[in-house]
Amino acid sequence: AIRTGEELARFPWPRPEAFDYSLFRRVATYMPPGMRCIAIIGHIFVSALSLLSLEGLALALATNPYLVEATFERVGSIQYSVLDIVTRFDSVGAVWNPDDMASSRALMVSPAILERHVFPWYRRMAALSHERGKPFIFHSDGDISQILEDLVDAGVNAIHPLDPAAMEAGQIKRKYGSRLCLIGGINPHVLSQGAPEDVEREVRQKIRDL
């Protein structure tokens, strides 16, 4: 959708204040005392990648770094504004930030690019979430072991899903278990195709590992 600065300027960017947030008020009437919902907010890397395309991002990094900077700035500022609104609701107990940035073998881009364009937004979003007493959870499929330390430094409280095709959950527990809550790690093929005893065996093994 965006290949030039002119297309960036003409893009119909959404206005955070125009979104419908009424569900966060309504859901409070259905939850028992003490229960909260998790707000899903994020996709900073994924949104910028969708707008520029992977090839377009690679070319722009070499030939038009302003376009990359400006795209991430627009996406990040919109998501931060939405976060600012959503975390004011008492019904919200935590923030779930999904941002798929890896395959089962490696990151899609170098950690240096993420450090420049993405992680500063995570730091701001995590700080705002913590200020309002809400844990900040990060989701990415694939092998994100190379950036786990960066995520901890950014203020992430938990990671999901510990993609079993890419990362060894026990190893992550031993290294980061005192600093990160680990969510997931169950092989989806076992869940969807295994017999009940296969699922039980998988879950019990993860309980031992984690």
Short mmCIF file of C-alpha atoms in Angstrom, two decimals:
data_model
loop_
_atom_site.label_atom_id
_atom_site.label_comp_id
_atom_site.label_asym_id
_atom_site.label_seq_id
_atom_site.Cartn_x
_atom_site.Cartn_y
_atom_site.Cartn_z
CA ALA A 1 0.00 0.00 0.00
CA ILE A 2 2.91 2.39 0.65
CA ARG A 3 5.93 2.75 -1.64
CA THR A 4 6.63 6.49 -1.52
CA GLY A 5 6.39 9.43 0.84
CA GLU A 6 3.41 10.70 -1.17
CA GLU A 7 1.54 7.42 -0.66
CA LEU A 8 2.41 7.57 3.04
CA ALA A 9 0.86 11.03 3.29
CA ARG A 10 -2.28 10.03 1.37
CA PHE A 11 -2.87 6.79 3.26
CA PRO A 12 -6.22 6.81 5.16
CA TRP A 13 -4.76 6.38 8.64
CA PRO A 14 -7.36 5.44 11.26
CA ARG A 15 -8.10 7.80 14.14
CA PRO A 16 -7.83 6.03 17.53
CA GLU A 17 -10.56 8.19 19.06
CA ALA A 18 -12.99 7.04 16.34
CA PHE A 19 -12.85 3.35 17.26
CA ASP A 20 -15.72 1.72 19.14
CA TYR A 21 -14.55 0.89 22.68
CA SER A 22 -18.00 0.19 24.10
CA LEU A 23 -17.33 -3.54 24.42
CA PHE A 24 -14.86 -2.84 27.22
CA ARG A 25 -17.67 -1.20 29.19
CA ARG A 26 -20.25 -3.87 28.38
CA VAL A 27 -18.01 -6.84 29.17
CA ALA A 28 -17.68 -5.69 32.78
CA THR A 29 -21.35 -6.52 33.37
CA TYR A 30 -20.79 -10.17 32.38
CA MET A 31 -17.67 -10.97 34.38
CA PRO A 32 -17.73 -12.18 37.98
CA PRO A 33 -15.99 -10.05 40.64
CA GLY A 34 -12.24 -10.07 40.25
CA MET A 35 -12.25 -11.21 36.62
CA ARG A 36 -10.72 -9.01 33.92
CA CYS A 37 -10.32 -9.28 30.16
CA ILE A 38 -7.11 -9.08 28.14
CA ALA A 39 -6.97 -6.37 25.48
CA ILE A 40 -5.20 -7.38 22.26
CA ILE A 41 -3.25 -4.38 20.96
CA GLY A 42 -0.12 -4.24 18.86
CA HIS A 43 1.04 -5.51 15.47
CA ILE A 44 3.50 -2.65 15.07
CA PHE A 45 5.99 -4.71 13.06
CA VAL A 46 3.30 -6.71 11.26
CA SER A 47 1.31 -3.60 10.32
CA ALA A 48 4.34 -1.75 8.96
CA LEU A 49 5.41 -4.90 7.09
CA SER A 50 1.92 -5.27 5.61
CA LEU A 51 1.92 -1.66 4.44
CA LEU A 52 5.41 -1.71 2.93
CA SER A 53 5.74 -5.45 2.06
CA LEU A 54 8.87 -7.37 3.02
CA GLU A 55 10.54 -6.52 -0.29
CA GLY A 56 9.46 -2.89 0.00
CA LEU A 57 10.82 -2.69 3.55
CA ALA A 58 14.15 -4.16 2.44
CA LEU A 59 14.45 -1.72 -0.47
CA ALA A 60 13.39 1.28 1.61
CA LEU A 61 15.92 0.47 4.33
CA ALA A 62 18.63 0.89 1.69
CA THR A 63 17.19 3.69 -0.44
CA ASN A 64 14.57 5.60 1.58
CA PRO A 65 15.09 5.20 5.34
CA TYR A 66 12.75 8.17 5.93
CA LEU A 67 9.86 6.10 4.56
CA VAL A 68 10.62 3.27 6.99
CA GLU A 69 10.99 5.65 9.94
CA ALA A 70 7.78 7.52 9.10
CA THR A 71 5.72 4.35 8.57
CA PHE A 72 6.74 2.83 11.90
CA GLU A 73 6.16 6.21 13.57
CA ARG A 74 2.60 6.44 12.26
CA VAL A 75 1.75 2.84 13.12
CA GLY A 76 3.35 3.04 16.57
CA SER A 77 1.69 6.33 17.50
CA ILE A 78 -1.75 4.98 16.55
CA GLN A 79 -1.27 1.80 18.56
CA TYR A 80 0.06 3.73 21.55
CA SER A 81 -2.97 6.03 21.47
CA VAL A 82 -5.31 3.03 21.38
CA LEU A 83 -3.42 1.51 24.31
CA ASP A 84 -3.78 4.77 26.23
CA ILE A 85 -7.55 4.62 25.81
CA VAL A 86 -8.04 0.89 26.44
CA THR A 87 -5.91 0.65 29.58
CA ARG A 88 -8.14 3.22 31.28
CA PHE A 89 -10.98 0.68 31.44
CA ASP A 90 -11.28 -1.18 34.74
CA SER A 91 -12.46 -4.25 32.81
CA VAL A 92 -9.00 -4.62 31.24
CA GLY A 93 -6.56 -6.58 33.38
CA ALA A 94 -3.67 -7.09 30.96
CA VAL A 95 -2.42 -6.18 27.49
CA TRP A 96 -1.61 -8.79 24.84
CA ASN A 97 0.75 -7.44 22.15
CA PRO A 98 0.86 -9.77 19.11
CA ASP A 99 3.58 -9.05 16.55
CA ASP A 100 4.74 -12.06 14.54
CA MET A 101 8.32 -11.38 13.50
CA ALA A 102 9.95 -14.77 13.02
CA SER A 103 9.75 -18.03 11.14
CA SER A 104 10.54 -21.32 12.80
CA ARG A 105 14.17 -20.80 11.78
CA ALA A 106 14.98 -17.10 12.24
CA LEU A 107 13.77 -13.52 12.63
CA MET A 108 12.35 -11.85 9.52
CA VAL A 109 14.69 -8.87 9.93
CA SER A 110 17.81 -8.20 11.95
CA PRO A 111 17.55 -7.31 15.65
CA ALA A 112 19.13 -3.93 14.81
CA ILE A 113 16.11 -2.97 12.71
CA LEU A 114 13.74 -4.02 15.48
CA GLU A 115 15.78 -2.08 18.03
CA ARG A 116 15.55 1.07 15.93
CA HIS A 117 11.92 0.93 14.84
CA VAL A 118 9.92 -1.43 17.09
CA PHE A 119 11.39 -1.92 20.55
CA PRO A 120 11.15 1.81 21.49
CA TRP A 121 7.39 1.49 21.06
CA TYR A 122 7.31 -1.67 23.16
CA ARG A 123 9.14 0.18 25.94
CA ARG A 124 6.61 3.01 25.89
CA MET A 125 3.64 0.65 25.71
CA ALA A 126 4.95 -1.60 28.49
CA ALA A 127 5.70 1.41 30.70
CA LEU A 128 2.16 2.76 30.23
CA SER A 129 0.64 -0.66 30.91
CA HIS A 130 2.70 -1.08 34.09
CA GLU A 131 1.82 2.44 35.23
CA ARG A 132 -1.83 1.36 35.12
CA GLY A 133 -1.18 -1.97 36.83
CA LYS A 134 -1.58 -4.19 33.78
CA PRO A 135 0.93 -6.86 32.69
CA PHE A 136 2.31 -6.57 29.16
CA ILE A 137 2.29 -9.88 27.24
CA PHE A 138 4.11 -10.43 23.94
CA HIS A 139 3.14 -12.94 21.23
CA SER A 140 5.16 -14.06 18.24
CA ASP A 141 5.28 -17.39 16.50
CA GLY A 142 8.66 -18.72 15.42
CA ASP A 143 12.14 -18.51 16.88
CA ILE A 144 12.42 -15.28 18.88
CA SER A 145 15.23 -16.53 21.13
CA GLN A 146 17.59 -13.95 19.63
CA ILE A 147 15.51 -11.07 21.00
CA LEU A 148 14.27 -12.45 24.33
CA GLU A 149 16.74 -10.29 26.25
CA ASP A 150 15.52 -7.23 24.33
CA LEU A 151 11.92 -8.06 25.17
CA VAL A 152 12.77 -8.40 28.87
CA ASP A 153 14.58 -5.06 28.76
CA ALA A 154 11.57 -3.49 27.04
CA GLY A 155 9.35 -4.47 29.97
CA VAL A 156 7.58 -7.53 28.60
CA ASN A 157 6.16 -9.64 31.45
CA ALA A 158 5.22 -12.79 29.53
CA ILE A 159 5.80 -14.41 26.15
CA HIS A 160 3.61 -16.68 24.05
CA PRO A 161 3.44 -19.28 22.49
CA LEU A 162 6.95 -20.76 23.00
CA ASP A 163 6.64 -22.18 19.50
CA PRO A 164 7.61 -25.86 19.97
CA ALA A 165 8.80 -26.05 16.35
CA ALA A 166 11.32 -23.31 16.99
CA MET A 167 12.30 -23.04 20.68
CA GLU A 168 12.94 -25.46 23.53
CA ALA A 169 10.71 -24.44 26.41
CA GLY A 170 12.84 -25.95 29.16
CA GLN A 171 15.91 -24.07 27.99
CA ILE A 172 14.00 -20.78 27.98
CA LYS A 173 12.66 -21.53 31.46
CA ARG A 174 16.15 -22.09 32.82
CA LYS A 175 17.45 -18.83 31.35
CA TYR A 176 14.47 -16.48 31.70
CA GLY A 177 12.08 -18.18 34.11
CA SER A 178 12.71 -15.70 36.91
CA ARG A 179 12.06 -12.72 34.61
CA LEU A 180 9.37 -13.92 32.19
CA CYS A 181 6.08 -15.73 32.57
CA LEU A 182 6.01 -18.45 29.89
CA ILE A 183 2.69 -19.15 28.18
CA GLY A 184 2.04 -22.06 25.81
CA GLY A 185 4.63 -24.49 24.55
CA ILE A 186 2.14 -27.27 23.79
CA ASN A 187 2.61 -28.85 20.37
CA PRO A 188 -0.44 -27.80 18.29
CA HIS A 189 -0.27 -30.99 16.23
CA VAL A 190 -0.65 -33.05 19.41
CA LEU A 191 -3.62 -30.91 20.48
CA SER A 192 -5.38 -31.15 17.13
CA GLN A 193 -4.46 -34.67 16.01
CA GLY A 194 -3.25 -36.63 19.06
CA ALA A 195 -5.21 -39.03 21.22
CA PRO A 196 -6.25 -37.83 24.71
CA GLU A 197 -3.34 -39.73 26.26
CA ASP A 198 -0.92 -37.97 23.86
CA VAL A 199 -2.23 -34.60 24.99
CA GLU A 200 -1.96 -35.60 28.66
CA ARG A 201 1.62 -36.80 28.13
CA GLU A 202 2.56 -33.56 26.37
CA VAL A 203 1.01 -31.37 29.07
CA ARG A 204 2.58 -33.30 31.94
CA GLN A 205 5.99 -33.04 30.26
CA LYS A 206 5.60 -29.26 29.92
CA ILE A 207 4.57 -28.99 33.57
CA ARG A 208 7.81 -30.76 34.51
CA ASP A 209 9.89 -28.62 32.14
CA LEU A 210 8.34 -25.30 33.13
#
